[in-house]
Amino acid sequence: MTASAGRNELPARARRKRAGNGAARPDDADEVGLDALVGHAGYAVRRFQIWIFQDFVRTLAAVDIRPTQYSVMTVIGANPGLSQMAVAKRLGIERARLVHLLDSLERRKLVKRIKSKTDRRSHALHLTAQGELSLTKFKQLAAEHERHVEEKIGKANRERLLQILAGFT
């Protein structure tokens, strides 16, 4: 057996752990240094966003609603008759993506599109009766998710975070 053949027989994990100088690198993610990332707000916000989304999806898994779907339904529920363009603009969603999202909500009979009386190219968005009932349940679960956020960072920090981020909403 050649030396290179022996090296290739190592498990993939063992091969990945070896640094170029032959020293073993830390295997535990907590031991990996972040260098300048520690001071980057964007990095910290992104990591928190990942945690937030994972908890939201986990908390609302039983009703199969994703964060963007929840946002769209909440805005439509608060503003019946809003156009697709207005929803997309307000939530910062690409129009094409919103169309697919609305298609899926319509298939589930949660949202309906009604042709605009003033603009044939536009649709007014409304929740169906089932959509209104569902949104009530979604909001209860979303409140549970917000309690998880509060448990994670504390009530005062959550309130302060919302104040800081209010300028971006």
PDB file of C-alpha atoms in Angstrom:
ATOM      1  CA  MET A   1       0.000   0.000   0.000  1.00  0.00           C
ATOM      2  CA  THR A   2       1.360   3.444  -0.923  1.00  0.00           C
ATOM      3  CA  ALA A   3       1.436   6.380   1.446  1.00  0.00           C
ATOM      4  CA  SER A   4      -1.186   8.237  -0.603  1.00  0.00           C
ATOM      5  CA  ALA A   5      -3.485   5.198  -0.681  1.00  0.00           C
ATOM      6  CA  GLY A   6      -3.318   4.988   3.114  1.00  0.00           C
ATOM      7  CA  ARG A   7      -4.126   8.691   3.428  1.00  0.00           C
ATOM      8  CA  ASN A   8      -7.195   8.329   1.215  1.00  0.00           C
ATOM      9  CA  GLU A   9      -8.533   5.551   3.418  1.00  0.00           C
ATOM     10  CA  LEU A  10      -8.875   7.936   6.351  1.00  0.00           C
ATOM     11  CA  PRO A  11     -12.472   8.880   7.083  1.00  0.00           C
ATOM     12  CA  ALA A  12     -13.483  12.134   5.362  1.00  0.00           C
ATOM     13  CA  ARG A  13     -13.857  13.862   8.750  1.00  0.00           C
ATOM     14  CA  ALA A  14     -10.288  12.989   9.716  1.00  0.00           C
ATOM     15  CA  ARG A  15      -8.976  14.274   6.368  1.00  0.00           C
ATOM     16  CA  ARG A  16     -10.825  17.580   6.838  1.00  0.00           C
ATOM     17  CA  LYS A  17      -9.408  18.096  10.324  1.00  0.00           C
ATOM     18  CA  ARG A  18      -5.805  18.234   9.110  1.00  0.00           C
ATOM     19  CA  ALA A  19      -4.483  21.708   8.368  1.00  0.00           C
ATOM     20  CA  GLY A  20      -1.890  22.303   5.669  1.00  0.00           C
ATOM     21  CA  ASN A  21       0.946  22.148   8.194  1.00  0.00           C
ATOM     22  CA  GLY A  22      -0.208  18.783   9.567  1.00  0.00           C
ATOM     23  CA  ALA A  23      -1.639  20.274  12.775  1.00  0.00           C
ATOM     24  CA  ALA A  24      -5.157  19.328  13.678  1.00  0.00           C
ATOM     25  CA  ARG A  25      -7.699  22.151  13.444  1.00  0.00           C
ATOM     26  CA  PRO A  26     -10.439  22.611  16.043  1.00  0.00           C
ATOM     27  CA  ASP A  27     -13.394  20.362  15.257  1.00  0.00           C
ATOM     28  CA  ASP A  28     -15.856  22.059  17.599  1.00  0.00           C
ATOM     29  CA  ALA A  29     -17.534  25.060  15.934  1.00  0.00           C
ATOM     30  CA  ASP A  30     -17.394  27.003  19.216  1.00  0.00           C
ATOM     31  CA  GLU A  31     -13.593  26.782  19.143  1.00  0.00           C
ATOM     32  CA  VAL A  32     -13.306  28.347  15.672  1.00  0.00           C
ATOM     33  CA  GLY A  33     -12.271  31.997  15.928  1.00  0.00           C
ATOM     34  CA  LEU A  34     -14.340  34.650  14.140  1.00  0.00           C
ATOM     35  CA  ASP A  35     -11.670  37.362  14.000  1.00  0.00           C
ATOM     36  CA  ALA A  36     -13.152  40.661  12.759  1.00  0.00           C
ATOM     37  CA  LEU A  37     -16.634  39.154  12.347  1.00  0.00           C
ATOM     38  CA  VAL A  38     -17.113  39.577  16.104  1.00  0.00           C
ATOM     39  CA  GLY A  39     -17.332  43.341  15.560  1.00  0.00           C
ATOM     40  CA  HIS A  40     -19.573  43.256  12.479  1.00  0.00           C
ATOM     41  CA  ALA A  41     -23.192  44.175  13.167  1.00  0.00           C
ATOM     42  CA  GLY A  42     -24.245  42.546   9.896  1.00  0.00           C
ATOM     43  CA  TYR A  43     -22.765  39.207  10.906  1.00  0.00           C
ATOM     44  CA  ALA A  44     -24.442  39.294  14.322  1.00  0.00           C
ATOM     45  CA  VAL A  45     -27.783  40.361  12.834  1.00  0.00           C
ATOM     46  CA  ARG A  46     -27.600  37.573  10.236  1.00  0.00           C
ATOM     47  CA  ARG A  47     -26.851  34.926  12.881  1.00  0.00           C
ATOM     48  CA  PHE A  48     -29.750  36.219  15.003  1.00  0.00           C
ATOM     49  CA  GLN A  49     -31.980  36.224  11.910  1.00  0.00           C
ATOM     50  CA  ILE A  50     -31.124  32.571  11.286  1.00  0.00           C
ATOM     51  CA  TRP A  51     -32.047  31.725  14.886  1.00  0.00           C
ATOM     52  CA  ILE A  52     -35.260  33.785  14.600  1.00  0.00           C
ATOM     53  CA  PHE A  53     -36.324  32.082  11.354  1.00  0.00           C
ATOM     54  CA  GLN A  54     -35.553  28.607  12.678  1.00  0.00           C
ATOM     55  CA  ASP A  55     -37.591  29.241  15.813  1.00  0.00           C
ATOM     56  CA  PHE A  56     -40.468  30.767  13.811  1.00  0.00           C
ATOM     57  CA  VAL A  57     -40.567  27.798  11.432  1.00  0.00           C
ATOM     58  CA  ARG A  58     -40.373  25.338  14.344  1.00  0.00           C
ATOM     59  CA  THR A  59     -43.100  27.164  16.314  1.00  0.00           C
ATOM     60  CA  LEU A  60     -45.459  27.392  13.327  1.00  0.00           C
ATOM     61  CA  ALA A  61     -44.576  23.983  11.832  1.00  0.00           C
ATOM     62  CA  ALA A  62     -47.964  22.492  12.715  1.00  0.00           C
ATOM     63  CA  VAL A  63     -49.723  25.071  10.513  1.00  0.00           C
ATOM     64  CA  ASP A  64     -47.077  25.012   7.752  1.00  0.00           C
ATOM     65  CA  ILE A  65     -46.600  28.774   7.473  1.00  0.00           C
ATOM     66  CA  ARG A  66     -43.259  30.371   6.662  1.00  0.00           C
ATOM     67  CA  PRO A  67     -42.237  33.868   7.838  1.00  0.00           C
ATOM     68  CA  THR A  68     -42.839  35.517   4.448  1.00  0.00           C
ATOM     69  CA  GLN A  69     -46.260  33.887   4.069  1.00  0.00           C
ATOM     70  CA  TYR A  70     -47.182  35.096   7.544  1.00  0.00           C
ATOM     71  CA  SER A  71     -46.022  38.626   6.703  1.00  0.00           C
ATOM     72  CA  VAL A  72     -48.032  38.712   3.480  1.00  0.00           C
ATOM     73  CA  MET A  73     -51.186  37.413   5.149  1.00  0.00           C
ATOM     74  CA  THR A  74     -50.805  39.858   8.047  1.00  0.00           C
ATOM     75  CA  VAL A  75     -50.464  42.836   5.687  1.00  0.00           C
ATOM     76  CA  ILE A  76     -53.410  41.684   3.550  1.00  0.00           C
ATOM     77  CA  GLY A  77     -55.495  41.110   6.679  1.00  0.00           C
ATOM     78  CA  ALA A  78     -54.730  44.624   7.914  1.00  0.00           C
ATOM     79  CA  ASN A  79     -55.275  46.188   4.463  1.00  0.00           C
ATOM     80  CA  PRO A  80     -57.985  44.303   2.543  1.00  0.00           C
ATOM     81  CA  GLY A  81     -58.022  45.186  -1.152  1.00  0.00           C
ATOM     82  CA  LEU A  82     -54.344  46.095  -1.359  1.00  0.00           C
ATOM     83  CA  SER A  83     -52.699  45.468  -4.728  1.00  0.00           C
ATOM     84  CA  GLN A  84     -50.002  42.857  -5.256  1.00  0.00           C
ATOM     85  CA  MET A  85     -47.604  45.669  -6.167  1.00  0.00           C
ATOM     86  CA  ALA A  86     -48.292  47.499  -2.893  1.00  0.00           C
ATOM     87  CA  VAL A  87     -47.730  44.335  -0.814  1.00  0.00           C
ATOM     88  CA  ALA A  88     -44.512  43.535  -2.670  1.00  0.00           C
ATOM     89  CA  LYS A  89     -43.221  47.075  -2.244  1.00  0.00           C
ATOM     90  CA  ARG A  90     -44.151  47.381   1.431  1.00  0.00           C
ATOM     91  CA  LEU A  91     -42.563  44.048   2.389  1.00  0.00           C
ATOM     92  CA  GLY A  92     -39.590  44.282   0.025  1.00  0.00           C
ATOM     93  CA  ILE A  93     -40.500  41.113  -1.869  1.00  0.00           C
ATOM     94  CA  GLU A  94     -39.728  40.641  -5.569  1.00  0.00           C
ATOM     95  CA  ARG A  95     -42.948  40.765  -7.569  1.00  0.00           C
ATOM     96  CA  ALA A  96     -42.303  37.385  -9.220  1.00  0.00           C
ATOM     97  CA  ARG A  97     -41.666  35.773  -5.840  1.00  0.00           C
ATOM     98  CA  LEU A  98     -44.837  37.300  -4.438  1.00  0.00           C
ATOM     99  CA  VAL A  99     -46.858  35.859  -7.326  1.00  0.00           C
ATOM    100  CA  HIS A 100     -45.636  32.337  -6.481  1.00  0.00           C
ATOM    101  CA  LEU A 101     -46.275  32.924  -2.795  1.00  0.00           C
ATOM    102  CA  LEU A 102     -49.820  34.142  -3.491  1.00  0.00           C
ATOM    103  CA  ASP A 103     -50.409  31.150  -5.776  1.00  0.00           C
ATOM    104  CA  SER A 104     -49.564  28.808  -2.890  1.00  0.00           C
ATOM    105  CA  LEU A 105     -51.742  30.745  -0.417  1.00  0.00           C
ATOM    106  CA  GLU A 106     -54.587  30.748  -2.940  1.00  0.00           C
ATOM    107  CA  ARG A 107     -54.279  26.962  -3.452  1.00  0.00           C
ATOM    108  CA  ARG A 108     -54.633  26.611   0.321  1.00  0.00           C
ATOM    109  CA  LYS A 109     -57.740  28.836   0.147  1.00  0.00           C
ATOM    110  CA  LEU A 110     -56.230  31.427   2.506  1.00  0.00           C
ATOM    111  CA  VAL A 111     -56.022  34.360   0.084  1.00  0.00           C
ATOM    112  CA  LYS A 112     -58.072  35.418  -2.927  1.00  0.00           C
ATOM    113  CA  ARG A 113     -57.258  37.798  -5.773  1.00  0.00           C
ATOM    114  CA  ILE A 114     -60.043  39.926  -7.154  1.00  0.00           C
ATOM    115  CA  LYS A 115     -59.615  41.816 -10.416  1.00  0.00           C
ATOM    116  CA  SER A 116     -59.426  45.536  -9.774  1.00  0.00           C
ATOM    117  CA  LYS A 117     -62.419  47.552 -10.955  1.00  0.00           C
ATOM    118  CA  THR A 118     -60.163  50.484 -11.825  1.00  0.00           C
ATOM    119  CA  ASP A 119     -57.122  48.732 -13.341  1.00  0.00           C
ATOM    120  CA  ARG A 120     -57.561  45.533 -15.390  1.00  0.00           C
ATOM    121  CA  ARG A 121     -53.866  44.672 -14.889  1.00  0.00           C
ATOM    122  CA  SER A 122     -54.135  44.743 -11.110  1.00  0.00           C
ATOM    123  CA  HIS A 123     -55.652  42.470  -8.459  1.00  0.00           C
ATOM    124  CA  ALA A 124     -57.000  43.388  -5.045  1.00  0.00           C
ATOM    125  CA  LEU A 125     -55.893  40.965  -2.354  1.00  0.00           C
ATOM    126  CA  HIS A 126     -58.189  39.677   0.371  1.00  0.00           C
ATOM    127  CA  LEU A 127     -58.091  36.942   2.964  1.00  0.00           C
ATOM    128  CA  THR A 128     -60.757  34.285   2.553  1.00  0.00           C
ATOM    129  CA  ALA A 129     -62.959  33.432   5.534  1.00  0.00           C
ATOM    130  CA  GLN A 130     -60.668  30.439   6.105  1.00  0.00           C
ATOM    131  CA  GLY A 131     -57.669  32.785   5.755  1.00  0.00           C
ATOM    132  CA  GLU A 132     -59.030  35.099   8.454  1.00  0.00           C
ATOM    133  CA  LEU A 133     -59.560  32.193  10.862  1.00  0.00           C
ATOM    134  CA  SER A 134     -56.136  30.778  10.027  1.00  0.00           C
ATOM    135  CA  LEU A 135     -54.427  34.143  10.500  1.00  0.00           C
ATOM    136  CA  THR A 136     -55.873  34.353  14.010  1.00  0.00           C
ATOM    137  CA  LYS A 137     -54.217  31.008  14.821  1.00  0.00           C
ATOM    138  CA  PHE A 138     -50.980  32.062  13.076  1.00  0.00           C
ATOM    139  CA  LYS A 139     -50.852  35.238  15.167  1.00  0.00           C
ATOM    140  CA  GLN A 140     -51.249  33.213  18.382  1.00  0.00           C
ATOM    141  CA  LEU A 141     -48.348  30.981  17.365  1.00  0.00           C
ATOM    142  CA  ALA A 142     -46.295  34.001  16.275  1.00  0.00           C
ATOM    143  CA  ALA A 143     -46.874  35.502  19.751  1.00  0.00           C
ATOM    144  CA  GLU A 144     -45.499  32.269  21.209  1.00  0.00           C
ATOM    145  CA  HIS A 145     -42.456  32.673  18.943  1.00  0.00           C
ATOM    146  CA  GLU A 146     -42.009  36.248  20.224  1.00  0.00           C
ATOM    147  CA  ARG A 147     -42.027  34.864  23.780  1.00  0.00           C
ATOM    148  CA  HIS A 148     -39.170  32.575  22.725  1.00  0.00           C
ATOM    149  CA  VAL A 149     -37.263  35.621  21.471  1.00  0.00           C
ATOM    150  CA  GLU A 150     -37.889  37.368  24.782  1.00  0.00           C
ATOM    151  CA  GLU A 151     -36.647  34.303  26.678  1.00  0.00           C
ATOM    152  CA  LYS A 152     -33.503  34.282  24.537  1.00  0.00           C
ATOM    153  CA  ILE A 153     -32.537  37.968  24.825  1.00  0.00           C
ATOM    154  CA  GLY A 154     -34.672  39.352  27.687  1.00  0.00           C
ATOM    155  CA  LYS A 155     -37.718  41.614  27.631  1.00  0.00           C
ATOM    156  CA  ALA A 156     -35.832  44.924  27.794  1.00  0.00           C
ATOM    157  CA  ASN A 157     -33.397  43.856  25.066  1.00  0.00           C
ATOM    158  CA  ARG A 158     -36.258  42.719  22.829  1.00  0.00           C
ATOM    159  CA  GLU A 159     -38.021  46.058  23.267  1.00  0.00           C
ATOM    160  CA  ARG A 160     -34.781  47.961  22.613  1.00  0.00           C
ATOM    161  CA  LEU A 161     -34.063  45.823  19.554  1.00  0.00           C
ATOM    162  CA  LEU A 162     -37.500  46.666  18.140  1.00  0.00           C
ATOM    163  CA  GLN A 163     -36.819  50.366  18.747  1.00  0.00           C
ATOM    164  CA  ILE A 164     -33.455  50.149  16.964  1.00  0.00           C
ATOM    165  CA  LEU A 165     -34.892  48.235  14.023  1.00  0.00           C
ATOM    166  CA  ALA A 166     -38.026  50.414  13.690  1.00  0.00           C
ATOM    167  CA  GLY A 167     -36.167  52.671  11.272  1.00  0.00           C
ATOM    168  CA  PHE A 168     -35.837  49.759   8.852  1.00  0.00           C
ATOM    169  CA  THR A 169     -39.489  48.644   8.804  1.00  0.00           C
TER     170      THR A 169
END
